[in-house]
PDB file of C-alpha atoms and ligand atoms in Angstrom:
ATOM      1  CA  MET E   1     -35.214  39.121   1.347  1.00 71.00           C
ATOM      2  CA  THR E   2     -32.564  38.302   3.744  1.00 82.00           C
ATOM      3  CA  ASP E   3     -29.876  35.781   3.024  1.00 87.00           C
ATOM      4  CA  LYS E   4     -30.528  34.174   7.078  1.00 88.00           C
ATOM      5  CA  ILE E   5     -26.845  32.343   7.034  1.00 87.00           C
ATOM      6  CA  LEU E   6     -25.198  36.098   6.222  1.00 87.00           C
ATOM      7  CA  LYS E   7     -27.265  38.015   8.501  1.00 85.00           C
ATOM      8  CA  ARG E   8     -26.650  35.482  11.166  1.00 84.00           C
ATOM      9  CA  THR E   9     -22.727  36.425  11.007  1.00 88.00           C
ATOM     10  CA  ALA E  10     -23.227  39.950  11.071  1.00 87.00           C
ATOM     11  CA  VAL E  11     -21.779  40.777  14.855  1.00 86.00           C
ATOM     12  CA  PHE E  12     -19.119  38.346  13.383  1.00 87.00           C
ATOM     13  CA  HIS E  13     -18.115  40.056  10.551  1.00 88.00           C
ATOM     14  CA  ARG E  14     -18.549  43.060  11.558  1.00 90.00           C
ATOM     15  CA  ASP E  15     -15.957  42.369  15.128  1.00 90.00           C
ATOM     16  CA  PHE E  16     -13.906  39.787  12.146  1.00 91.00           C
ATOM     17  CA  PHE E  17     -13.740  43.679  10.230  1.00 92.00           C
ATOM     18  CA  GLU E  18     -12.301  45.190  13.011  1.00 93.00           C
ATOM     19  CA  THR E  19      -9.632  43.342  13.996  1.00 93.00           C
ATOM     20  CA  GLN E  20      -8.717  41.826  11.204  1.00 93.00           C
ATOM     21  CA  GLY E  21      -9.686  44.803   8.433  1.00 94.00           C
ATOM     22  CA  LYS E  22      -6.325  46.800   8.618  1.00 95.00           C
ATOM     23  CA  LEU E  23      -4.547  43.317   6.831  1.00 95.00           C
ATOM     24  CA  LEU E  24      -7.292  42.252   5.214  1.00 95.00           C
ATOM     25  CA  ALA E  25      -6.048  45.730   3.012  1.00 95.00           C
ATOM     26  CA  GLN E  26      -2.602  45.111   3.214  1.00 96.00           C
ATOM     27  CA  LEU E  27      -2.706  41.805   2.302  1.00 96.00           C
ATOM     28  CA  VAL E  28      -5.085  43.493  -0.919  1.00 96.00           C
ATOM     29  CA  GLU E  29      -2.426  46.304  -1.983  1.00 96.00           C
ATOM     30  CA  GLN E  30       0.300  43.929  -1.615  1.00 95.00           C
ATOM     31  CA  GLY E  31      -0.966  40.896  -2.148  1.00 95.00           C
ATOM     32  CA  GLN E  32      -0.703  36.994  -0.467  1.00 96.00           C
ATOM     33  CA  SER E  33       2.444  35.594   0.364  1.00 96.00           C
ATOM     34  CA  PRO E  34       1.261  33.014   2.749  1.00 97.00           C
ATOM     35  CA  LYS E  35       4.302  30.293   3.867  1.00 97.00           C
ATOM     36  CA  ILE E  36       2.119  26.944   4.597  1.00 97.00           C
ATOM     37  CA  MET E  37      -0.456  24.592   1.999  1.00 98.00           C
ATOM     38  CA  LEU E  38      -2.759  22.529   3.815  1.00 98.00           C
ATOM     39  CA  VAL E  39      -4.306  19.799   2.976  1.00 98.00           C
ATOM     40  CA  THR E  40      -6.758  18.971   5.184  1.00 98.00           C
ATOM     41  CA  CYS E  41     -10.403  17.158   4.950  1.00 98.00           C
ATOM     42  CA  SER E  42     -13.871  19.491   4.507  1.00 98.00           C
ATOM     43  CA  ASP E  43     -15.220  17.798   8.567  1.00 98.00           C
ATOM     44  CA  SER E  44     -16.695  20.627   9.651  1.00 98.00           C
ATOM     45  CA  ARG E  45     -15.036  20.450  13.172  1.00 97.00           C
ATOM     46  CA  ILE E  46     -12.263  21.539  11.313  1.00 97.00           C
ATOM     47  CA  LEU E  47     -11.292  24.525  11.902  1.00 96.00           C
ATOM     48  CA  PRO E  48      -7.511  25.865  10.033  1.00 94.00           C
ATOM     49  CA  GLY E  49      -7.684  29.514  11.387  1.00 92.00           C
ATOM     50  CA  LYS E  50      -8.882  28.024  15.449  1.00 91.00           C
ATOM     51  CA  LEU E  51      -6.394  25.669  15.787  1.00 92.00           C
ATOM     52  CA  PHE E  52      -3.547  26.965  14.867  1.00 91.00           C
ATOM     53  CA  GLY E  53      -4.025  30.470  15.875  1.00 93.00           C
ATOM     54  CA  THR E  54      -3.258  31.764  12.164  1.00 94.00           C
ATOM     55  CA  LYS E  55      -4.514  34.674  10.037  1.00 94.00           C
ATOM     56  CA  PRO E  56      -5.998  35.714   7.288  1.00 96.00           C
ATOM     57  CA  GLY E  57      -2.960  35.678   4.719  1.00 97.00           C
ATOM     58  CA  ASP E  58      -1.497  32.854   6.131  1.00 97.00           C
ATOM     59  CA  LEU E  59      -2.581  29.427   5.015  1.00 97.00           C
ATOM     60  CA  PHE E  60      -3.024  28.035   1.549  1.00 98.00           C
ATOM     61  CA  VAL E  61      -5.766  25.400   1.263  1.00 97.00           C
ATOM     62  CA  ILE E  62      -7.184  23.010  -0.493  1.00 97.00           C
ATOM     63  CA  ARG E  63     -10.150  21.157   1.458  1.00 98.00           C
ATOM     64  CA  ASN E  64     -11.500  17.431   0.401  1.00 97.00           C
ATOM     65  CA  ILE E  65     -12.488  14.684   2.181  1.00 97.00           C
ATOM     66  CA  SER E  66     -10.199  12.616   4.335  1.00 98.00           C
ATOM     67  CA  ASN E  67      -6.962  15.193   2.844  1.00 98.00           C
ATOM     68  CA  VAL E  68      -6.298  12.970   0.171  1.00 98.00           C
ATOM     69  CA  LEU E  69      -3.476  15.098  -2.147  1.00 97.00           C
ATOM     70  CA  PRO E  70      -4.390  12.066  -4.893  1.00 97.00           C
ATOM     71  CA  PRO E  71      -0.720  10.386  -6.649  1.00 97.00           C
ATOM     72  CA  TYR E  72       0.310  12.977  -9.284  1.00 96.00           C
ATOM     73  CA  ILE E  73      -0.857  10.743 -12.679  1.00 94.00           C
ATOM     74  CA  GLN E  74      -4.300  10.855 -10.833  1.00 94.00           C
ATOM     75  CA  ALA E  75      -4.779  14.181  -9.419  1.00 91.00           C
ATOM     76  CA  GLU E  76      -7.242  16.291 -11.196  1.00 91.00           C
ATOM     77  CA  ILE E  77      -6.946  19.601 -12.746  1.00 94.00           C
ATOM     78  CA  GLY E  78      -7.995  21.221  -9.341  1.00 94.00           C
ATOM     79  CA  THR E  79      -5.452  20.494  -6.978  1.00 95.00           C
ATOM     80  CA  VAL E  80      -2.323  19.744  -9.194  1.00 96.00           C
ATOM     81  CA  SER E  81      -3.355  23.802 -10.115  1.00 97.00           C
ATOM     82  CA  ALA E  82      -3.798  24.964  -6.500  1.00 97.00           C
ATOM     83  CA  LEU E  83      -0.708  23.109  -5.974  1.00 97.00           C
ATOM     84  CA  GLU E  84       1.365  24.431  -8.996  1.00 96.00           C
ATOM     85  CA  TYR E  85      -0.038  27.785  -8.107  1.00 97.00           C
ATOM     86  CA  ALA E  86       1.489  27.669  -3.859  1.00 98.00           C
ATOM     87  CA  ILE E  87       4.805  26.147  -4.817  1.00 97.00           C
ATOM     88  CA  HIS E  88       5.748  28.132  -7.964  1.00 95.00           C
ATOM     89  CA  GLU E  89       3.729  31.531  -7.745  1.00 96.00           C
ATOM     90  CA  LEU E  90       3.172  31.234  -3.890  1.00 97.00           C
ATOM     91  CA  ASN E  91       6.384  30.329  -3.484  1.00 97.00           C
ATOM     92  CA  VAL E  92       5.088  28.518   0.136  1.00 98.00           C
ATOM     93  CA  ALA E  93       7.927  27.105   1.897  1.00 98.00           C
ATOM     94  CA  HIS E  94       5.522  24.272   4.082  1.00 98.00           C
ATOM     95  CA  LEU E  95       2.863  21.973   3.059  1.00 98.00           C
ATOM     96  CA  VAL E  96       1.457  20.065   5.914  1.00 98.00           C
ATOM     97  CA  ILE E  97      -1.463  16.750   5.238  1.00 98.00           C
ATOM     98  CA  LEU E  98      -3.234  17.568   8.414  1.00 98.00           C
ATOM     99  CA  GLY E  99      -5.744  14.570   9.001  1.00 98.00           C
ATOM    100  CA  HIS E 100      -8.591  14.192  11.792  1.00 98.00           C
ATOM    101  CA  THR E 101      -9.554  11.387  14.092  1.00 98.00           C
ATOM    102  CA  ASP E 102     -14.014  10.754  13.657  1.00 97.00           C
ATOM    103  CA  CYS E 103     -13.264  11.056  10.204  1.00 97.00           C
ATOM    104  CA  GLY E 104     -15.928  10.354   8.784  1.00 95.00           C
ATOM    105  CA  GLY E 105     -13.984   9.492   4.797  1.00 95.00           C
ATOM    106  CA  ILE E 106     -12.280   6.856   6.681  1.00 95.00           C
ATOM    107  CA  ARG E 107     -15.063   5.271   8.729  1.00 94.00           C
ATOM    108  CA  SER E 108     -16.405   5.348   5.497  1.00 91.00           C
ATOM    109  CA  LEU E 109     -14.254   2.560   4.145  1.00 89.00           C
ATOM    110  CA  ASP E 110     -16.525  -0.524   6.237  1.00 82.00           C
ATOM    111  CA  ARG E 111     -19.323   0.537   4.466  1.00 78.00           C
ATOM    112  CA  LEU E 112     -19.521  -0.596   0.827  1.00 74.00           C
ATOM    113  CA  PHE E 113     -21.180   2.476  -1.423  1.00 71.00           C
ATOM    114  CA  GLU E 114     -22.788   1.688  -3.947  1.00 72.00           C
ATOM    115  CA  ILE E 115     -21.176   3.155  -7.082  1.00 71.00           C
ATOM    116  CA  ASN E 116     -24.412   4.252  -8.843  1.00 76.00           C
ATOM    117  CA  GLN E 117     -25.830   5.674  -5.822  1.00 83.00           C
ATOM    118  CA  TYR E 118     -22.378   7.349  -5.399  1.00 86.00           C
ATOM    119  CA  PRO E 119     -20.648   7.305  -8.880  1.00 88.00           C
ATOM    120  CA  ALA E 120     -18.039   9.721  -7.237  1.00 91.00           C
ATOM    121  CA  LEU E 121     -17.461   8.943  -3.352  1.00 90.00           C
ATOM    122  CA  SER E 122     -17.090   6.045  -4.268  1.00 88.00           C
ATOM    123  CA  ARG E 123     -14.159   5.950  -7.109  1.00 90.00           C
ATOM    124  CA  TRP E 124     -12.836   8.930  -4.010  1.00 93.00           C
ATOM    125  CA  LEU E 125     -12.902   6.422  -0.619  1.00 93.00           C
ATOM    126  CA  GLU E 126     -10.120   4.501  -3.493  1.00 93.00           C
ATOM    127  CA  PHE E 127      -7.399   6.873  -2.736  1.00 95.00           C
ATOM    128  CA  ILE E 128      -7.665   5.669   0.885  1.00 96.00           C
ATOM    129  CA  ARG E 129      -8.558   2.694   1.036  1.00 94.00           C
ATOM    130  CA  PRO E 130      -4.728   1.661   0.773  1.00 95.00           C
ATOM    131  CA  ALA E 131      -4.583   3.025   4.561  1.00 96.00           C
ATOM    132  CA  ARG E 132      -7.083   1.168   6.500  1.00 94.00           C
ATOM    133  CA  ARG E 133      -5.777  -2.660   4.026  1.00 93.00           C
ATOM    134  CA  GLU E 134      -2.353  -1.418   5.284  1.00 93.00           C
ATOM    135  CA  ALA E 135      -3.280  -0.604   9.138  1.00 93.00           C
ATOM    136  CA  VAL E 136      -5.301  -3.836   9.250  1.00 90.00           C
ATOM    137  CA  TYR E 137      -2.195  -5.703   7.886  1.00 90.00           C
ATOM    138  CA  ARG E 138       0.080  -4.429  11.153  1.00 87.00           C
ATOM    139  CA  HIS E 139      -2.304  -4.563  13.332  1.00 86.00           C
ATOM    140  CA  SER E 140      -5.779  -6.603  13.082  1.00 77.00           C
ATOM    141  CA  ASP E 141      -6.174  -7.447  16.669  1.00 85.00           C
ATOM    142  CA  MET E 142      -6.657  -3.718  17.365  1.00 85.00           C
ATOM    143  CA  SER E 143      -9.703  -2.394  18.687  1.00 88.00           C
ATOM    144  CA  SER E 144     -11.986  -0.314  16.228  1.00 89.00           C
ATOM    145  CA  GLU E 145     -11.387   3.559  17.596  1.00 91.00           C
ATOM    146  CA  SER E 146      -7.575   2.136  18.057  1.00 93.00           C
ATOM    147  CA  LEU E 147      -7.856   0.601  14.474  1.00 94.00           C
ATOM    148  CA  HIS E 148      -9.283   4.030  13.330  1.00 95.00           C
ATOM    149  CA  GLN E 149      -6.805   5.899  14.784  1.00 96.00           C
ATOM    150  CA  LEU E 150      -4.145   3.629  13.279  1.00 96.00           C
ATOM    151  CA  ILE E 151      -5.613   4.308   9.313  1.00 97.00           C
ATOM    152  CA  VAL E 152      -6.765   7.759   9.750  1.00 98.00           C
ATOM    153  CA  GLU E 153      -2.398   7.604  10.885  1.00 98.00           C
ATOM    154  CA  ARG E 154      -2.090   6.014   7.879  1.00 97.00           C
ATOM    155  CA  ASN E 155      -3.427   7.935   5.206  1.00 98.00           C
ATOM    156  CA  VAL E 156      -1.687  10.702   6.664  1.00 98.00           C
ATOM    157  CA  VAL E 157       1.816   9.091   5.385  1.00 98.00           C
ATOM    158  CA  MET E 158      -0.193   7.633   1.657  1.00 98.00           C
ATOM    159  CA  GLN E 159      -0.758  11.415   1.564  1.00 98.00           C
ATOM    160  CA  LEU E 160       3.759  12.410   2.395  1.00 98.00           C
ATOM    161  CA  GLN E 161       4.137   9.703  -0.105  1.00 97.00           C
ATOM    162  CA  ASN E 162       1.246  10.632  -2.186  1.00 98.00           C
ATOM    163  CA  ALA E 163       3.137  14.425  -3.000  1.00 98.00           C
ATOM    164  CA  MET E 164       6.556  12.802  -3.487  1.00 97.00           C
ATOM    165  CA  SER E 165       5.043  11.732  -6.681  1.00 97.00           C
ATOM    166  CA  TYR E 166       4.197  15.501  -7.875  1.00 97.00           C
ATOM    167  CA  PRO E 167       7.710  16.253 -10.180  1.00 97.00           C
ATOM    168  CA  PHE E 168       7.754  20.210  -8.994  1.00 97.00           C
ATOM    169  CA  VAL E 169       6.804  19.281  -5.288  1.00 98.00           C
ATOM    170  CA  ARG E 170      10.006  17.363  -5.599  1.00 97.00           C
ATOM    171  CA  GLU E 171      12.071  19.842  -7.284  1.00 97.00           C
ATOM    172  CA  ALA E 172      11.613  21.792  -3.723  1.00 98.00           C
ATOM    173  CA  LEU E 173      12.514  19.955  -1.535  1.00 98.00           C
ATOM    174  CA  GLU E 174      15.153  18.689  -2.957  1.00 97.00           C
ATOM    175  CA  ALA E 175      15.856  22.451  -3.698  1.00 97.00           C
ATOM    176  CA  ASN E 176      15.599  22.925   0.130  1.00 98.00           C
ATOM    177  CA  ARG E 177      12.888  25.307  -0.742  1.00 97.00           C
ATOM    178  CA  LEU E 178       9.534  23.536   1.128  1.00 98.00           C
ATOM    179  CA  GLU E 179       9.582  21.515   3.978  1.00 98.00           C
ATOM    180  CA  LEU E 180       6.652  18.240   3.948  1.00 98.00           C
ATOM    181  CA  HIS E 181       5.113  18.060   7.225  1.00 98.00           C
ATOM    182  CA  GLY E 182       2.180  15.409   8.787  1.00 98.00           C
ATOM    183  CA  TRP E 183      -0.173  16.192  11.370  1.00 98.00           C
ATOM    184  CA  VAL E 184      -3.432  14.229  13.314  1.00 98.00           C
ATOM    185  CA  PHE E 185      -5.601  16.029  15.140  1.00 98.00           C
ATOM    186  CA  TYR E 186      -6.752  14.132  17.283  1.00 98.00           C
ATOM    187  CA  LEU E 187     -10.606  15.275  18.598  1.00 97.00           C
ATOM    188  CA  ALA E 188     -11.809  13.676  21.737  1.00 96.00           C
ATOM    189  CA  GLN E 189      -8.073  14.242  23.188  1.00 95.00           C
ATOM    190  CA  GLN E 190      -8.351  17.754  21.419  1.00 96.00           C
ATOM    191  CA  GLU E 191      -4.157  17.383  20.993  1.00 96.00           C
ATOM    192  CA  VAL E 192      -2.853  18.209  17.478  1.00 97.00           C
ATOM    193  CA  ARG E 193       0.718  15.499  16.841  1.00 97.00           C
ATOM    194  CA  TYR E 194       3.342  15.411  14.423  1.00 98.00           C
ATOM    195  CA  TYR E 195       4.532  12.665  11.874  1.00 98.00           C
ATOM    196  CA  ASP E 196       8.141  12.037  12.936  1.00 98.00           C
ATOM    197  CA  PRO E 197       9.995   9.543   9.678  1.00 96.00           C
ATOM    198  CA  GLU E 198      12.475   8.464  11.988  1.00 97.00           C
ATOM    199  CA  THR E 199      10.275   6.230  13.974  1.00 97.00           C
ATOM    200  CA  ASP E 200       7.456   6.207  11.714  1.00 96.00           C
ATOM    201  CA  ALA E 201       5.240   7.208  14.796  1.00 96.00           C
ATOM    202  CA  PHE E 202       3.077  10.410  15.303  1.00 98.00           C
ATOM    203  CA  LEU E 203       4.642  12.454  17.715  1.00 97.00           C
ATOM    204  CA  THR E 204       2.940  15.252  21.098  1.00 95.00           C
ATOM    205  CA  GLN E 205       5.212  18.458  20.205  1.00 80.00           C
TER     206      GLN E 205
HETATM  207 ZN1   ZN C 301     -12.654  13.724   7.749  1.00 95.57          ZN
END
């Protein structure tokens, strides 16, 4: 019996190992030392390596629904330990929160998920709901697509604020060992913008 999905990717594997094989071997020998930790959505359309032209060894990644970094006191052990390891052991220099438009998690805020049917999802969505409240409060008159974009953006800003609730993240920031970045990938426009704290807006390069 063969694994059909694995078989389907055989050509890709051959090309990948051919072009990146040397680098992978080197990373095994020397260990990884990524400079960037990325927190992004589980969405299948987000391909960090393709989006940022990174190679094996460049990114340390946490993925979940709607790129959430829960506040420190509410974070589960998986998130905290990944972040702890990235900052203390790998000494990453950048922590990037990458959100995206047409995000299913953000759109889910308009639906009511029964806690009995989706006990985990309904709780998880509470981490992003304040972003929706803030966006509606600021611009209740927006078209639904503009409002969606604004919620996606405010959610990224909120996750940046949550990052500051982690004592070791604050410490690294104060020691200038770490920088925080908020990015949004606008799928329809096919562009990435970054958060500018001075203007409180997302800007193109
Ligand atoms: Zn998403």
